Short mmCIF file of C-alpha atoms and ligand atoms in Angstrom, two decimals:
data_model
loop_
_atom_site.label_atom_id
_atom_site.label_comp_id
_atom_site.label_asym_id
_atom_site.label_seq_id
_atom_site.Cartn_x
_atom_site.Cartn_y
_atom_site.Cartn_z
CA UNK A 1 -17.85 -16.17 25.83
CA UNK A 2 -19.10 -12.36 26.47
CA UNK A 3 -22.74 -11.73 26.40
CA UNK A 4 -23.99 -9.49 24.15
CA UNK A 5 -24.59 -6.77 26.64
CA UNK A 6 -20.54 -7.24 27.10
CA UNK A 7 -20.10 -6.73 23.51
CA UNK A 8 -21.86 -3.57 23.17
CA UNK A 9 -20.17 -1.92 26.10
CA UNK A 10 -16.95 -3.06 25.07
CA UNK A 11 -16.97 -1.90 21.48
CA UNK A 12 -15.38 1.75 21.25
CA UNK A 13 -13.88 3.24 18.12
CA UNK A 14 -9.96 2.38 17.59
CA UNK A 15 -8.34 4.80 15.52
CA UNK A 16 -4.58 3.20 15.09
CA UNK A 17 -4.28 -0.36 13.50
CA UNK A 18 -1.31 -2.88 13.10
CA UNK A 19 -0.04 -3.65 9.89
CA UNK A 20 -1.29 -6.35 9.28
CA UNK A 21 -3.84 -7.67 6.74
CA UNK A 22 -6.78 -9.91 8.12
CA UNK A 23 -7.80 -13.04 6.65
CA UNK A 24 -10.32 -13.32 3.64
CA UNK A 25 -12.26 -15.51 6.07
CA UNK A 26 -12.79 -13.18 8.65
CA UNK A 27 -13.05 -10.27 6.47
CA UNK A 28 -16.03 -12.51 4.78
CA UNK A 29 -17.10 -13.18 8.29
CA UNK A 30 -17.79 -9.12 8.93
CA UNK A 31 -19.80 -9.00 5.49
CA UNK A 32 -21.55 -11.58 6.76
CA UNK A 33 -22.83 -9.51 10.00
CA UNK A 34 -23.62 -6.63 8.02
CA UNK A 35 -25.78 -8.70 5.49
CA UNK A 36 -28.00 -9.65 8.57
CA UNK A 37 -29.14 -5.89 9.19
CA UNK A 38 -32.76 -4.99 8.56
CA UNK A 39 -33.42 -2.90 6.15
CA UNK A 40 -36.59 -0.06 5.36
CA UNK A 41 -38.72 -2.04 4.35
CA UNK A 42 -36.55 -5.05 3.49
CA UNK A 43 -35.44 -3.27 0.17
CA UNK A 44 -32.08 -4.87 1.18
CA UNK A 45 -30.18 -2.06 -1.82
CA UNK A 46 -27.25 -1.69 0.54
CA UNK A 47 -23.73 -2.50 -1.67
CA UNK A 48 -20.43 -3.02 -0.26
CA UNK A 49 -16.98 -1.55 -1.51
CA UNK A 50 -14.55 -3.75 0.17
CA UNK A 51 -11.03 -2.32 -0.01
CA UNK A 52 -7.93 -3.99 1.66
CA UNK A 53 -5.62 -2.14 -1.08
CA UNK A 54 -3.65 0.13 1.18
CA UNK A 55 -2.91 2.31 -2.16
CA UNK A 56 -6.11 2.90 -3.01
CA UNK A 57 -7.34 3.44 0.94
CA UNK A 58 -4.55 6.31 0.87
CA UNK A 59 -5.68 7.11 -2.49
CA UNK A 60 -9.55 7.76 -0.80
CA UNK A 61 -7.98 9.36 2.19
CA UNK A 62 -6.40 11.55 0.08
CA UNK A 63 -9.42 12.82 -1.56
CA UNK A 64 -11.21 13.43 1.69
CA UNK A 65 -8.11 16.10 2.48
CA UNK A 66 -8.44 17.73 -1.11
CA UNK A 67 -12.52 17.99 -0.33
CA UNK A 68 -12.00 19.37 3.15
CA UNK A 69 -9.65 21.95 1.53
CA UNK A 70 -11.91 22.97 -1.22
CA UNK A 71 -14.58 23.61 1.25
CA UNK A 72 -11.96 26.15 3.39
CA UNK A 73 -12.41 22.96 6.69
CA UNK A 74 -9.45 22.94 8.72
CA UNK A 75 -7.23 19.46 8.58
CA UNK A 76 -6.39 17.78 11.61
CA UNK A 77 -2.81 17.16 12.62
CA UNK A 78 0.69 18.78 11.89
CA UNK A 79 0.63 21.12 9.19
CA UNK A 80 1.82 19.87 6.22
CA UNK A 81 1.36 15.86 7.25
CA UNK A 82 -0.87 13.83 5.11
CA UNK A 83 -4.08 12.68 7.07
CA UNK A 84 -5.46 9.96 7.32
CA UNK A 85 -8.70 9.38 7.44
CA UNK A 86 -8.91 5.52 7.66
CA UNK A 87 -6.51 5.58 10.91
CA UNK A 88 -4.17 3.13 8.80
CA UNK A 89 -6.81 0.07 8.95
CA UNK A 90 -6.19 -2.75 6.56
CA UNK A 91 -10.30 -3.12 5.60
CA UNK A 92 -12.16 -0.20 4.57
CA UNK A 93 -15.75 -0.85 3.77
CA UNK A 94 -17.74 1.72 2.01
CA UNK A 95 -21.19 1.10 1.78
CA UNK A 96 -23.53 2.79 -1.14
CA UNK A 97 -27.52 3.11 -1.56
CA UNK A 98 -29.35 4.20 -4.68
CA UNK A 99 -29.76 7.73 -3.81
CA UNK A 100 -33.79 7.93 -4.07
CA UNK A 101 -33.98 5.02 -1.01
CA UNK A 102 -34.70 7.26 1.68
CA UNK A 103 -33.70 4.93 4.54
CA UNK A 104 -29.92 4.45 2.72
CA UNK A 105 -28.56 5.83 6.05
CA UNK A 106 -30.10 4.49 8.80
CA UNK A 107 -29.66 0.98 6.64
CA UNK A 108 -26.43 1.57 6.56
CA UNK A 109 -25.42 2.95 10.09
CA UNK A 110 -27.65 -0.84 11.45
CA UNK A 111 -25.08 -2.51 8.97
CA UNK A 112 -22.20 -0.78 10.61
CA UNK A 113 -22.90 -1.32 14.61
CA UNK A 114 -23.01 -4.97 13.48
CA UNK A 115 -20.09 -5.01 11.81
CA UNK A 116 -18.81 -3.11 14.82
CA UNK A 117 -20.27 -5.13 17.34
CA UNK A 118 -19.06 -8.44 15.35
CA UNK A 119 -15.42 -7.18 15.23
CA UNK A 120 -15.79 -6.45 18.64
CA UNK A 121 -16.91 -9.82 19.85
CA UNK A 122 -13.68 -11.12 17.81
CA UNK A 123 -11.47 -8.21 19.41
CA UNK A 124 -10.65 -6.58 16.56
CA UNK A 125 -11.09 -3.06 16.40
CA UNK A 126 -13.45 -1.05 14.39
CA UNK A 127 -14.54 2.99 13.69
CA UNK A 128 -17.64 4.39 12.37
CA UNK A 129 -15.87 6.69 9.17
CA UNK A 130 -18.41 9.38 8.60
CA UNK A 131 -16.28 11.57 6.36
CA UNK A 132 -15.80 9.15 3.99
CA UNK A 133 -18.66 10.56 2.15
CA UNK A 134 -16.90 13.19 1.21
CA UNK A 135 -15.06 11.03 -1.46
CA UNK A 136 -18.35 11.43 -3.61
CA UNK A 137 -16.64 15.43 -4.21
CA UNK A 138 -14.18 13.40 -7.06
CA UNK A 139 -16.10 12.13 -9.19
CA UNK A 140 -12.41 9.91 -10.34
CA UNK A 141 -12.70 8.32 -7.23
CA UNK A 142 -16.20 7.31 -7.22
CA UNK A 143 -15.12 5.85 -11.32
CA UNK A 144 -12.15 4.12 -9.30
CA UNK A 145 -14.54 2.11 -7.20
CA UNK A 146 -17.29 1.65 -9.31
CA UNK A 147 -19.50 3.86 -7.91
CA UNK A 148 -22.57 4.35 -10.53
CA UNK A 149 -24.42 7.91 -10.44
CA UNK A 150 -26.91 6.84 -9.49
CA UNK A 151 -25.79 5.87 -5.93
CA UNK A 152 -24.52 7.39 -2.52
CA UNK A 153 -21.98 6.52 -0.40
CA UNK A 154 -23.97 6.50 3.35
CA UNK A 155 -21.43 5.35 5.75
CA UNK A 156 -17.88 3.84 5.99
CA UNK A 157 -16.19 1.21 8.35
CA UNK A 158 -12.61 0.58 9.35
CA UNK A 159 -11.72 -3.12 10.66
CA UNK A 160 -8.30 -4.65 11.88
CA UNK A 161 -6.41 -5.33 14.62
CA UNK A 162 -5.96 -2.94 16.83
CA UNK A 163 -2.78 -1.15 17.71
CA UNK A 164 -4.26 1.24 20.80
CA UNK A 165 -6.42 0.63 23.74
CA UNK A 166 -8.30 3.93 24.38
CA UNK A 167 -10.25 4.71 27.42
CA UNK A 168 -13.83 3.59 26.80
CA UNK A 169 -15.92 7.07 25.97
CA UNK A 170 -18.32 8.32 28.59
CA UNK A 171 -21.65 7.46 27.85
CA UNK A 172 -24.66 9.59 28.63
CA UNK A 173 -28.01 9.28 28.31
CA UNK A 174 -31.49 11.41 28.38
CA UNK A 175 -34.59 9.12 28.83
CA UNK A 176 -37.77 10.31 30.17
CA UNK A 177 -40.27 7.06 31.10
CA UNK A 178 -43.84 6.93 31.12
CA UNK A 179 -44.76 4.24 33.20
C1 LIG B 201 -22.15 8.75 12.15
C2 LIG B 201 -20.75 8.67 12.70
C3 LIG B 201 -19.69 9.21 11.96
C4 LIG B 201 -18.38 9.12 12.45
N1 LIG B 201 -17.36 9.57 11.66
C5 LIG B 201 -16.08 9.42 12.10
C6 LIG B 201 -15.00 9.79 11.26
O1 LIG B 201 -15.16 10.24 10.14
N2 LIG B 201 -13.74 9.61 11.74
C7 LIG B 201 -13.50 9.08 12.99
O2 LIG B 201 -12.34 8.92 13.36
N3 LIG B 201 -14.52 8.72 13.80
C8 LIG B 201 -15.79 8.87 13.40
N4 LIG B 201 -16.84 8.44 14.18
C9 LIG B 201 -16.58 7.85 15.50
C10 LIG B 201 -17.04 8.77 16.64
O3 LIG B 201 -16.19 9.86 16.75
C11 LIG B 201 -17.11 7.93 17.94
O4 LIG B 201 -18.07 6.93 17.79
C12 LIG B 201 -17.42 8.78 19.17
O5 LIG B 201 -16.35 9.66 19.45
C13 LIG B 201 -17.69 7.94 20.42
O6 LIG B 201 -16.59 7.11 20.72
P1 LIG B 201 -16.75 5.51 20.78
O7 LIG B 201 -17.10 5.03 19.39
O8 LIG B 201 -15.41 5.02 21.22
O9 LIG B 201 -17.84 5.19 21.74
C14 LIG B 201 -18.14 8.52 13.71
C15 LIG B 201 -19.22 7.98 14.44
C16 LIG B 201 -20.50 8.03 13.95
C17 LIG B 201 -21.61 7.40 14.73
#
């Protein structure tokens, strides 16, 4: 069994999946770690969008692009090819915070490193998707997933088996101790 320390370094974001669909347990399993987060001031408002409906991921990805556009930001990749912003992952879990809880996303970035750190210890892979907060632009989109107005999404995370093994990321680090 790794030790946590293990788990930590080990966990890097994967950003091409296998097409394959993981099981409810496990994907229960991942809500699970992200449930045991702390939250500011143990308000605990953090909700879930769990999506394993590769139309409607697409669907999502798709409005990302059409945001980017409208905003004049460059897409990624060969002109003309649809990206995607979910790196074909068969879970996509949004999460959403009423927008007037100040702490909605650092709540939700603790809920994602354990979700990360959980998939890792089960070597699946996992990515942080920031830019899925740009699917609040569509206001359809936030209707398809039954996202009241009164909410915001504050992070994203993609989950599945991974189909590449990249080169762990440098990591660097600027500490100044007081002893
Ligand atoms: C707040 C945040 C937002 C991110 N958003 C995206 C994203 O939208 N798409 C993506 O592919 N990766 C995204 N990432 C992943 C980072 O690019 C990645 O963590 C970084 O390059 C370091 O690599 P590592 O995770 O392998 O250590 C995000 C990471 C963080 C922490």
């Amino acid at each position: 069994m790794k030790t946590l320390m293990e788990i930590i370094k080990a966990r890097k974001s994967i950003r091409a999946y296998q097409d394959k669909p993981l099981p409810k347990k496990v994907v229960k399993d991942i809500l699970e770690a992200a449930k045991y987060a702390p939250t500011a001031r143990n308000l605990q408002q953090l909700e879930y969008k769990v999506i394993t409906n590769k139309d409607l991921i697409n669907k999502l990805s798709a409005g990302i692009a059409a945001a980017l556009q409208k905003e004049g930001m460059p897409l990624k990749g060969p002109p003309g090819a649809k990206p995607d912003f979910f790196h074909g992952a068969p879970l996509l879990i949004i999460i959403i915070a009423p927008k007037d809880n100040h702490f909605g996303l650092s709540d939700s970035a603790l809920a994602v490193q354990n979700v990360m750190l959980y998939t890792t210890s089960i070597d699946l892979g996992s990515c942080f998707i920031g830019m899925a907060r740009l699917i609040e632009k569509d206001k359809d989109l936030l209707k398809m997933i039954n996202i009241a107005d009164n909410m915001s999404i504050v992070a994203a995370v993609i989950c599945g088996y991974p189909a590449e093994d990249p080169a762990s990321r440098e990591k660097k680090q600027t500490a100044e101790y007081f002893g």
